[in-house]
Tab-separated table of C-alpha atoms and ligand atoms in Angstrom:
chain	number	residue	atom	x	y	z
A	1	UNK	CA	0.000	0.000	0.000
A	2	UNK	CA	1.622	3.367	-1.455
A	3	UNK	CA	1.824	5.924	1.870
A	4	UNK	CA	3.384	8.710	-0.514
A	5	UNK	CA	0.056	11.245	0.035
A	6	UNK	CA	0.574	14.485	-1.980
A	7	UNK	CA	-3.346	15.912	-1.004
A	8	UNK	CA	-2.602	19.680	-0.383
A	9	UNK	CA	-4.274	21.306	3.283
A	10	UNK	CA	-6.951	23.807	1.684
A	11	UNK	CA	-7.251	26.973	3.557
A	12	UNK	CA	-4.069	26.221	5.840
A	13	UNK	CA	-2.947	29.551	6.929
A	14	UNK	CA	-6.842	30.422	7.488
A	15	UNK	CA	-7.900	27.718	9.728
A	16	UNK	CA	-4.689	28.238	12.207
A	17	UNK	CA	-5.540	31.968	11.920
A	18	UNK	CA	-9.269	30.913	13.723
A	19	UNK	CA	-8.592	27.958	15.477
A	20	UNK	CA	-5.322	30.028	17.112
A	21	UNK	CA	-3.554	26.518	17.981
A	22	UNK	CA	-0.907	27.537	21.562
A	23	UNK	CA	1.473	25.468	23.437
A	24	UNK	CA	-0.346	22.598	24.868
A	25	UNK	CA	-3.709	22.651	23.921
A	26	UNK	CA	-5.978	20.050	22.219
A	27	UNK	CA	-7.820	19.739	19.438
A	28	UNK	CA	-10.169	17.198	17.103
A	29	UNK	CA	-9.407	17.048	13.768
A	30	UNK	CA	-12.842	14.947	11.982
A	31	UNK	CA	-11.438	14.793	8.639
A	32	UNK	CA	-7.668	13.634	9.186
A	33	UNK	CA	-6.735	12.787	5.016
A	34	UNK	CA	-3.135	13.221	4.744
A	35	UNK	CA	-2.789	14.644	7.818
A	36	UNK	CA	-2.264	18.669	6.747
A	37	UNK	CA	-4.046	20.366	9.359
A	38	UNK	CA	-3.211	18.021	11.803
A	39	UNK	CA	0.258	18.583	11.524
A	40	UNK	CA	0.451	22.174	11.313
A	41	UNK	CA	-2.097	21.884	14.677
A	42	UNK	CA	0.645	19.414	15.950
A	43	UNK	CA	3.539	21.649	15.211
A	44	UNK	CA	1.814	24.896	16.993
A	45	UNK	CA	1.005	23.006	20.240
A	46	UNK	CA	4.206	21.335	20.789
A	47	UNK	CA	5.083	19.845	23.476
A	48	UNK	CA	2.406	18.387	25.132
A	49	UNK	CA	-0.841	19.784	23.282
A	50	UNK	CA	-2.861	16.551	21.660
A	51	UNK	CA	-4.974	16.363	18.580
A	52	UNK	CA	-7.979	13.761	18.358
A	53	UNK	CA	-8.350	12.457	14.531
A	54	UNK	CA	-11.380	10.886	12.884
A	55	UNK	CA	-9.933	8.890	9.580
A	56	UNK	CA	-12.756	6.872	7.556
A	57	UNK	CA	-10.193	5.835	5.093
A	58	UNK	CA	-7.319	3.077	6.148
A	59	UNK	CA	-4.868	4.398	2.981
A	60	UNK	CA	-5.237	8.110	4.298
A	61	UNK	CA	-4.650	6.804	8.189
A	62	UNK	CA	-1.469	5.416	7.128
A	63	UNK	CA	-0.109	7.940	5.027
A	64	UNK	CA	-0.701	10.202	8.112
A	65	UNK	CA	0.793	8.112	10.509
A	66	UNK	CA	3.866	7.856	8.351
A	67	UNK	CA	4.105	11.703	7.774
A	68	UNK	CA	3.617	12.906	11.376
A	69	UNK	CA	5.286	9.725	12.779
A	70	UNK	CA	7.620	12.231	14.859
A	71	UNK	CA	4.431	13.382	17.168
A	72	UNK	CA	2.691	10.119	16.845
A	73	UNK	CA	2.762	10.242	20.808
A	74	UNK	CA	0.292	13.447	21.184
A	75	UNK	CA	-2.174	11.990	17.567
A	76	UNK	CA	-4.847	9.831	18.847
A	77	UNK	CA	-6.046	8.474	15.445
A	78	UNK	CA	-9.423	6.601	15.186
A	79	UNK	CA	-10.961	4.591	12.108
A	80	UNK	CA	-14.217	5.460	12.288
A	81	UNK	CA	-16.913	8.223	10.904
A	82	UNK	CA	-16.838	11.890	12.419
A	83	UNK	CA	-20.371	11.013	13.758
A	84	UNK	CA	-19.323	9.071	16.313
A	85	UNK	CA	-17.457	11.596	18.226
A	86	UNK	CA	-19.978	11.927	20.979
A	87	UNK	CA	-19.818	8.081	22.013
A	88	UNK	CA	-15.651	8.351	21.603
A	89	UNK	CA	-14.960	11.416	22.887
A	90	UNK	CA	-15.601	10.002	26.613
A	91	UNK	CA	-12.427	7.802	25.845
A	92	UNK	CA	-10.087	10.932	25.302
A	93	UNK	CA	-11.506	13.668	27.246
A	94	UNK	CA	-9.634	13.248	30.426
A	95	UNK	CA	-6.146	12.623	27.810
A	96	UNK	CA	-7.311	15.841	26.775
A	97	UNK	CA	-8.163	18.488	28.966
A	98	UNK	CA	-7.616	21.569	26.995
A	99	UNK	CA	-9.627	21.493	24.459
A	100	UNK	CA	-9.914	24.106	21.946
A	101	UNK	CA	-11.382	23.723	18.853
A	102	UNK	CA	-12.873	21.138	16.430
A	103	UNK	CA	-11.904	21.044	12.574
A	104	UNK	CA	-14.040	19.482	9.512
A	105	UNK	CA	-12.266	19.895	6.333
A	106	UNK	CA	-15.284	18.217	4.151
A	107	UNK	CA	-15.544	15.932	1.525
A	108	UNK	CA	-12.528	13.807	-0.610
A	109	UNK	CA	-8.659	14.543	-0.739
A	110	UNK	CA	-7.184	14.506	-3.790
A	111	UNK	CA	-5.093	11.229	-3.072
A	112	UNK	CA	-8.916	9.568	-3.177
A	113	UNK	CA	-10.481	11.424	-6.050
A	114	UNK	CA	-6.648	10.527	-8.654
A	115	UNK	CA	-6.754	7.127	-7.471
A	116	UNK	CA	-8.584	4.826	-10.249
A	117	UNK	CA	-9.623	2.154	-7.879
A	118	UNK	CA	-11.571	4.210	-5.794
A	119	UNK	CA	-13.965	4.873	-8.278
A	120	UNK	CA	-14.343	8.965	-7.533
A	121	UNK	CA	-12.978	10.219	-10.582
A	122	UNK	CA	-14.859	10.467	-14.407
A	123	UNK	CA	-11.479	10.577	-15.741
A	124	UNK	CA	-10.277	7.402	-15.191
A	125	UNK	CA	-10.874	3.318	-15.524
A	126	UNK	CA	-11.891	1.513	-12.074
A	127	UNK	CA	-14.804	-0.078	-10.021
A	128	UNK	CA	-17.267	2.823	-9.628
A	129	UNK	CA	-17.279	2.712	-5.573
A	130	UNK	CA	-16.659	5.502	-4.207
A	131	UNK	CA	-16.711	4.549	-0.782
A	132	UNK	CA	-14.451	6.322	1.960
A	133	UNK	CA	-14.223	3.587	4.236
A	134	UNK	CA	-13.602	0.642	1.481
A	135	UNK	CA	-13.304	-1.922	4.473
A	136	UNK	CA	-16.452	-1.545	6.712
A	137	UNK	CA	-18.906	0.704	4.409
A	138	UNK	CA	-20.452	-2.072	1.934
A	139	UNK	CA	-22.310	0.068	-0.123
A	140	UNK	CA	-21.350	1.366	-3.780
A	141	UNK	CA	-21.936	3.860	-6.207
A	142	UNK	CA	-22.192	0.560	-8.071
A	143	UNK	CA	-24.921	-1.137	-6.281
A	144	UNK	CA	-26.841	2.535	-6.272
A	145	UNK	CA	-26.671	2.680	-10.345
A	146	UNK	CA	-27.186	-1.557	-10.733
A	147	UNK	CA	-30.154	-1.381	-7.548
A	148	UNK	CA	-31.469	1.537	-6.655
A	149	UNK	CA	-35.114	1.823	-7.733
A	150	UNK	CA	-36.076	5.012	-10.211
A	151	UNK	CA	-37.261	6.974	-7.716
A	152	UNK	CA	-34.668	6.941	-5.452
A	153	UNK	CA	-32.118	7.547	-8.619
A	154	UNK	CA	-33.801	9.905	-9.532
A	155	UNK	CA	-33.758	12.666	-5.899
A	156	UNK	CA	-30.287	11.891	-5.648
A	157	UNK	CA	-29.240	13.229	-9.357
A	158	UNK	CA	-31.752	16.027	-8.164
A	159	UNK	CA	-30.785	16.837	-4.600
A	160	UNK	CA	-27.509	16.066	-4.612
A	161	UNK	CA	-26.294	16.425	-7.928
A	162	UNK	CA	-28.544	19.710	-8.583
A	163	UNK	CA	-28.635	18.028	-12.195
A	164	UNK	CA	-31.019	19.625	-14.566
A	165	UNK	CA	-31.117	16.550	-16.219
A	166	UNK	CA	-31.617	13.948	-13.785
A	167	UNK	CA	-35.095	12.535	-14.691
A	168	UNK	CA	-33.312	12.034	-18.313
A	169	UNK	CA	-30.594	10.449	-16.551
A	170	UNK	CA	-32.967	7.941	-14.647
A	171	UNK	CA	-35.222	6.913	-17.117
A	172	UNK	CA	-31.493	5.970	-19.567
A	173	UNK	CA	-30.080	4.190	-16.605
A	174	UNK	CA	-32.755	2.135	-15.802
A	175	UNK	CA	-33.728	0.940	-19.299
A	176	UNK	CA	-30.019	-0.013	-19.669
A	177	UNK	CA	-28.573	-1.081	-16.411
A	178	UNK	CA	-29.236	-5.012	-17.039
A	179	UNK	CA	-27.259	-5.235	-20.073
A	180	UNK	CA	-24.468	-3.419	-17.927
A	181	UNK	CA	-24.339	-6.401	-15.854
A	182	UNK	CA	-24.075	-8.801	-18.411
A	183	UNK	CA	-21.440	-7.121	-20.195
A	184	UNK	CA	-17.648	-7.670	-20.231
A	185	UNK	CA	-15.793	-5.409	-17.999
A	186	UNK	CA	-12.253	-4.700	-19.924
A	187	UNK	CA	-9.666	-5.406	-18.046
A	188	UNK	CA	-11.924	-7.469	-15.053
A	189	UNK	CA	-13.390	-10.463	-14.806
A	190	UNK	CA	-15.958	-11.301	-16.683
A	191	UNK	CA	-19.974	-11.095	-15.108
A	192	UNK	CA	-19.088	-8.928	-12.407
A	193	UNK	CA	-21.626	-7.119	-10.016
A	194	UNK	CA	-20.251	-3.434	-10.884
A	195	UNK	CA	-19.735	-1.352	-13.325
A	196	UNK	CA	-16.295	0.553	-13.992
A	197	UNK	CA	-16.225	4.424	-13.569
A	198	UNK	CA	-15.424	4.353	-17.683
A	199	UNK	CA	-18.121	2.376	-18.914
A	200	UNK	CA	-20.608	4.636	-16.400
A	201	UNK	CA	-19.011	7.834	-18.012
A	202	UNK	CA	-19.726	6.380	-21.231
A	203	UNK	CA	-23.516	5.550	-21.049
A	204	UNK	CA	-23.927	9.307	-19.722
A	205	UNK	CA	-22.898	10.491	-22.411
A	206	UNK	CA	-24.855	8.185	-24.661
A	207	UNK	CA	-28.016	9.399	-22.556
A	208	UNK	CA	-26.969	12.840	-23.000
A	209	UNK	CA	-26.677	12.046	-26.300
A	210	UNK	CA	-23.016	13.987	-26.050
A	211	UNK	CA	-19.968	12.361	-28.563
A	212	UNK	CA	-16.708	12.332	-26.665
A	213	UNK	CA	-15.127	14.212	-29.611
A	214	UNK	CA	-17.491	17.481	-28.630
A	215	UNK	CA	-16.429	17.099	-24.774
A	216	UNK	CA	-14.155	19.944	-25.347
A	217	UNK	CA	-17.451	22.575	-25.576
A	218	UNK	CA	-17.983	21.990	-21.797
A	219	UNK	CA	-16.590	23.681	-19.053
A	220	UNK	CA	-17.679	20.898	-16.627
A	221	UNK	CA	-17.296	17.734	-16.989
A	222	UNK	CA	-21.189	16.447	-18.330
A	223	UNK	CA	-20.799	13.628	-15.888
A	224	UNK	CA	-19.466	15.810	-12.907
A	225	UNK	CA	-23.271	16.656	-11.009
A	226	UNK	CA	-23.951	12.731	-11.203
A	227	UNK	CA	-20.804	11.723	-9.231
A	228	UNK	CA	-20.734	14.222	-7.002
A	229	UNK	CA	-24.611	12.882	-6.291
A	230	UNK	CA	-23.424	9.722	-6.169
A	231	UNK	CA	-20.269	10.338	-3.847
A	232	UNK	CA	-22.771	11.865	-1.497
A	233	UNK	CA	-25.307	9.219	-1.286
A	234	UNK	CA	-22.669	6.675	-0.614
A	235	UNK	CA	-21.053	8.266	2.379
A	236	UNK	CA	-24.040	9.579	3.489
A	237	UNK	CA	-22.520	13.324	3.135
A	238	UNK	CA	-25.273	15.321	4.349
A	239	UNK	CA	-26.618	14.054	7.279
A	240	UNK	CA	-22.961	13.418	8.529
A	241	UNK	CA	-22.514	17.083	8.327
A	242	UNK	CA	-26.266	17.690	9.859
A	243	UNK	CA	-25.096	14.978	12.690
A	244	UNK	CA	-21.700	16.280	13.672
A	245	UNK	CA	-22.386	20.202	14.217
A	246	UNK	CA	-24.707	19.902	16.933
A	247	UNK	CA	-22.169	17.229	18.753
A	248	UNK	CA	-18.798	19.280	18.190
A	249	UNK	CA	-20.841	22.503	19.759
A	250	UNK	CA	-21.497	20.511	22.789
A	251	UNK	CA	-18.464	19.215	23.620
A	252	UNK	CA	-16.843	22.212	23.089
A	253	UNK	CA	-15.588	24.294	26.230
A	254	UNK	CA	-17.088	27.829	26.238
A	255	UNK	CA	-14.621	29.873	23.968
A	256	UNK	CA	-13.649	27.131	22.207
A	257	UNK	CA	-14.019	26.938	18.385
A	258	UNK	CA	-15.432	24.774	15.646
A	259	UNK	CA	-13.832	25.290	12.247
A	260	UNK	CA	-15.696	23.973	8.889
A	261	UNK	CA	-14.255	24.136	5.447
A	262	UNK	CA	-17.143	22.274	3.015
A	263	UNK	CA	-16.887	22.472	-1.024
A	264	UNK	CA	-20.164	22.439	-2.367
A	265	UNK	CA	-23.216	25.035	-1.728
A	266	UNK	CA	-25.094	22.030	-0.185
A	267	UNK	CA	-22.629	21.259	2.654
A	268	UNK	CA	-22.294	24.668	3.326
A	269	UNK	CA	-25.780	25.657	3.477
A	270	UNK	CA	-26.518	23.341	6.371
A	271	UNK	CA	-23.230	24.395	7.770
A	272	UNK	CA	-24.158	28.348	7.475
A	273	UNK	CA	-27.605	27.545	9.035
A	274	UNK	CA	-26.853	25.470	11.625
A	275	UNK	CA	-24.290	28.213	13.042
A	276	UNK	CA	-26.817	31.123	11.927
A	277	UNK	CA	-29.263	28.878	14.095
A	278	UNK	CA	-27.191	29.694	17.298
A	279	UNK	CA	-27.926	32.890	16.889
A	280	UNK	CA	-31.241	33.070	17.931
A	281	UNK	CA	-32.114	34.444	21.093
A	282	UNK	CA	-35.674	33.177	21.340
A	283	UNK	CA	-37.059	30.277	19.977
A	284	UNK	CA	-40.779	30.375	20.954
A	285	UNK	CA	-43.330	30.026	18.265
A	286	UNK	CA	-43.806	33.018	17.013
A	287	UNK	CA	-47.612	33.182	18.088
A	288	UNK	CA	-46.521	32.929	21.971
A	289	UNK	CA	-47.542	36.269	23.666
A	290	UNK	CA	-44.381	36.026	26.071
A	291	UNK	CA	-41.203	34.285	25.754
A	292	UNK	CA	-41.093	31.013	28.160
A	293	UNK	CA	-37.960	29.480	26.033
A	294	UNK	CA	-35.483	31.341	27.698
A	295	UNK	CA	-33.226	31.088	24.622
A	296	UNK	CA	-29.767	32.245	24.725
A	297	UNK	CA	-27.413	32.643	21.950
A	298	UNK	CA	-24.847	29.775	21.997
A	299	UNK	CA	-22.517	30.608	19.795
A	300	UNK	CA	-20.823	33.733	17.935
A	301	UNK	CA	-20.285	33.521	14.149
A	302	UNK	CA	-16.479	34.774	13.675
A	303	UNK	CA	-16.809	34.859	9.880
A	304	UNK	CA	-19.671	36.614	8.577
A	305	UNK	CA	-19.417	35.743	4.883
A	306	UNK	CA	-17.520	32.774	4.665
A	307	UNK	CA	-13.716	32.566	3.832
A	308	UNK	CA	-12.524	31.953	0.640
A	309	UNK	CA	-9.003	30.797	-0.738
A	310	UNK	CA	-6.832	33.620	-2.370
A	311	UNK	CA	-6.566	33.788	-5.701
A	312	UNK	CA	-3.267	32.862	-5.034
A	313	UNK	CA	-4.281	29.605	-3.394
A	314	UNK	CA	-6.732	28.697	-6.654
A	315	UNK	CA	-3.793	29.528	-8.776
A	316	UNK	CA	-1.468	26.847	-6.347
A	317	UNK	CA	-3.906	23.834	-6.132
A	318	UNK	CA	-6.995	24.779	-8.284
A	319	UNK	CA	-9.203	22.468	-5.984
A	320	UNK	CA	-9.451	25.075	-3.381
A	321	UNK	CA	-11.285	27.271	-5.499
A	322	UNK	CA	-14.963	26.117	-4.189
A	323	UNK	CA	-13.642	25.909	-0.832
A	324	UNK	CA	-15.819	28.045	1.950
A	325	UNK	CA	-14.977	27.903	5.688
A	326	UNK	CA	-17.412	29.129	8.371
A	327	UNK	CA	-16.145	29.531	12.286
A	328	UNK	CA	-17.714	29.978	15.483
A	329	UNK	CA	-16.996	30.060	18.754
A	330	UNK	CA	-18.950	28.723	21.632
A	331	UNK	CA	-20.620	31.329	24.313
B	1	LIG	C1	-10.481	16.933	2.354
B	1	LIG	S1	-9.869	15.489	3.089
B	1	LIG	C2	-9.045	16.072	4.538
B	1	LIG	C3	-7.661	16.560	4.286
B	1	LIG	C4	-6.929	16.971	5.528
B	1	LIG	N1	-7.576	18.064	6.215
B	1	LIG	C5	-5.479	17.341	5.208
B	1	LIG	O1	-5.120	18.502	5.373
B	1	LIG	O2	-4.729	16.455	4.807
B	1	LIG	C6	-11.308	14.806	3.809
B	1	LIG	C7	-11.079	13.479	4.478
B	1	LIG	O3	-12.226	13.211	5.295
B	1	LIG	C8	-12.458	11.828	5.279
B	1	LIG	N2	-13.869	11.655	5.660
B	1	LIG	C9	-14.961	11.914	4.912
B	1	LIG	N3	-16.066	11.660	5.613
B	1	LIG	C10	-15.672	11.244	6.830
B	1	LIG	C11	-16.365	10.838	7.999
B	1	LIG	N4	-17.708	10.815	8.042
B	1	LIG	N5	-15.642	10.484	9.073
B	1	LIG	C12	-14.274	10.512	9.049
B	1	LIG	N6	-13.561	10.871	7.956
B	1	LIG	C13	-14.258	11.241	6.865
B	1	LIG	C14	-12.128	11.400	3.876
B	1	LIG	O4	-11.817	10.024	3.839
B	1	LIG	C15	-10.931	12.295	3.540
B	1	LIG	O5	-9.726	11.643	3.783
């Protein structure tokens, strides 16, 4: 298994900027990857501070573990989803009494999306899969396109893809998808139960009715919205996001901070509600003569509009460039 990660920390300079990181205090990072963030967190909170890591993905957990192997002794890395850090966190909180801040750096690094056999990627020839966790998760972007009944198909291309297109999409995919099965995969056994990233790509296009030789007219990708749909119904995206904002506010000490970089205007909105949510001061029905909730605001939003990578970032790793990241901190 290759350990040489090259996935480059989005918004670096930003999220130490928030999160301040001092001498000996503690942090969770949910979204470990390559371990970027970690390490710069590491570096600033030398010697004794200790950062908690959530890792879904084995490949990224030992590319980390190989990259900060010098502080190894203050990472406490565990192989599981972000979601469960209210039933962990009891394991580390007394390891780690000054905590600070919490860090979610959303969605796929680019170690996952370049490798074929993960199945992210239009561009390339491998199992369409797509899962994070290719161990313990057991469901595929395969199974969704070879299983999932029209309907279903259909609000995902929709809700998560935002494609125009998707009822198009549905309809093509589920006249064709048996003769996908039965096909020869090149380069695979034959009669397997998936389809490869290339072949998907492929009847997309045909649906679209889009030749490969005009690809060059579009800006994005034709096949982008569908993946990204598909990505997100696999891992369950959303309401991993939805889950793990109210839980990383509550373990938070008052003062402390919760940092959230998220790449696509659907993870964000829930992000930029949720924290415009702990705003409120009152949240009686609005028909109630007096107030009886006794509502305080719970947290303070530190950036108003969002942060955005420089343009010098964009022009250094051009996958920054729908990065937004939102920070509070707890009252
Ligand atoms: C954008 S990368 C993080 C990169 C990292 N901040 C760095 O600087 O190297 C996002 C990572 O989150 C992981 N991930 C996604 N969903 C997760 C979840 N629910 N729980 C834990 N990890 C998750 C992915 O496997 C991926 O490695």
């Amino acid at each position: 298994m290759s350990t040489d990660y090259y996935h480059q920390s989005v918004l670096a300079k930003e999220v130490l900027q928030y999160l301040e990181p001092k001498k000996n205090q503690d942090f969770i990072d949910c979204t470990l990857g390559g371990g970027g963030h970690t390490g710069l967190i590491l570096e600033q909170t030398k010697p004794n501070g200790r950062v908690l890591a959530f890792e879904r993905d084995q490949t990224a957990i030992q590319a980390s573990k190989k990259k900060l192997v010098k502080d190894l002794d203050r990472l406490f890395i565990v192989n599981s989803s972000y979601t469960d850090l209210k039933t962990v966190w009891p394991k580390y909180e007394k390891k780690m009494p000054n905590l600070q801040g919490i860090l979610l750096d959303l969605g796929l690094s680019s170690d996952q999306l370049d490798k074929a056999n993960r199945g992210f990627s239009f561009k390339d020839q491998g199992p369409l899969d797509m899962r994070f966790d290719d161990k313990q998760q057991t469901l595929t972007a395969s199974d969704i396109i070879l299983e999932w009944p029209e309907d279903k198909l259909n609000k995902i291309f929709w809700e998560y893809g935002e494609e125009k297109k998707a009822r198009a999409l549905t309809k093509g995919i589920i006249k064709n998808r048996s003769s996908w099965m039965k096909s020869r995969v090149p380069g695979l056994k034959q009669k397997q139960k998936f389809i490869t990233t290339a072949m998907f790509v492929s009847a997309i296009l045909q649906i679209l009715k889009i030749k490969e030789t005009s690809l060059a007219r579009f800006r994005v990708h034709p096949a982008t919205k569908v993946f990204q749909a598909l990505r997100i119904a696999v891992n369950d995206e959303l309401s991993n996001v939805a889950s793990i904002l109210p839980q990383a506010l509550e373990i938070l000490p008052v003062g402390g901070r919760l940092a959230v970089i998220s790449f696509h205007s659907l993870e964000d909105r829930i992000v930029k509600n949720y924290f415009k949510s702990l705003l409120k001061t009152c949240i009686c029905p609005k028909s109630a003569p007096v107030c009886t909730c006794e509502s305080i605001a719970r947290a303070k939003i530190l950036t108003a509009k969002g942060i955005r990578p420089s343009a010098e970032e964009v022009k250094n790793n051009y996958r920054s460039r729908s990065a937004t990241l939102r920070v509070i901190a707890k009252l």
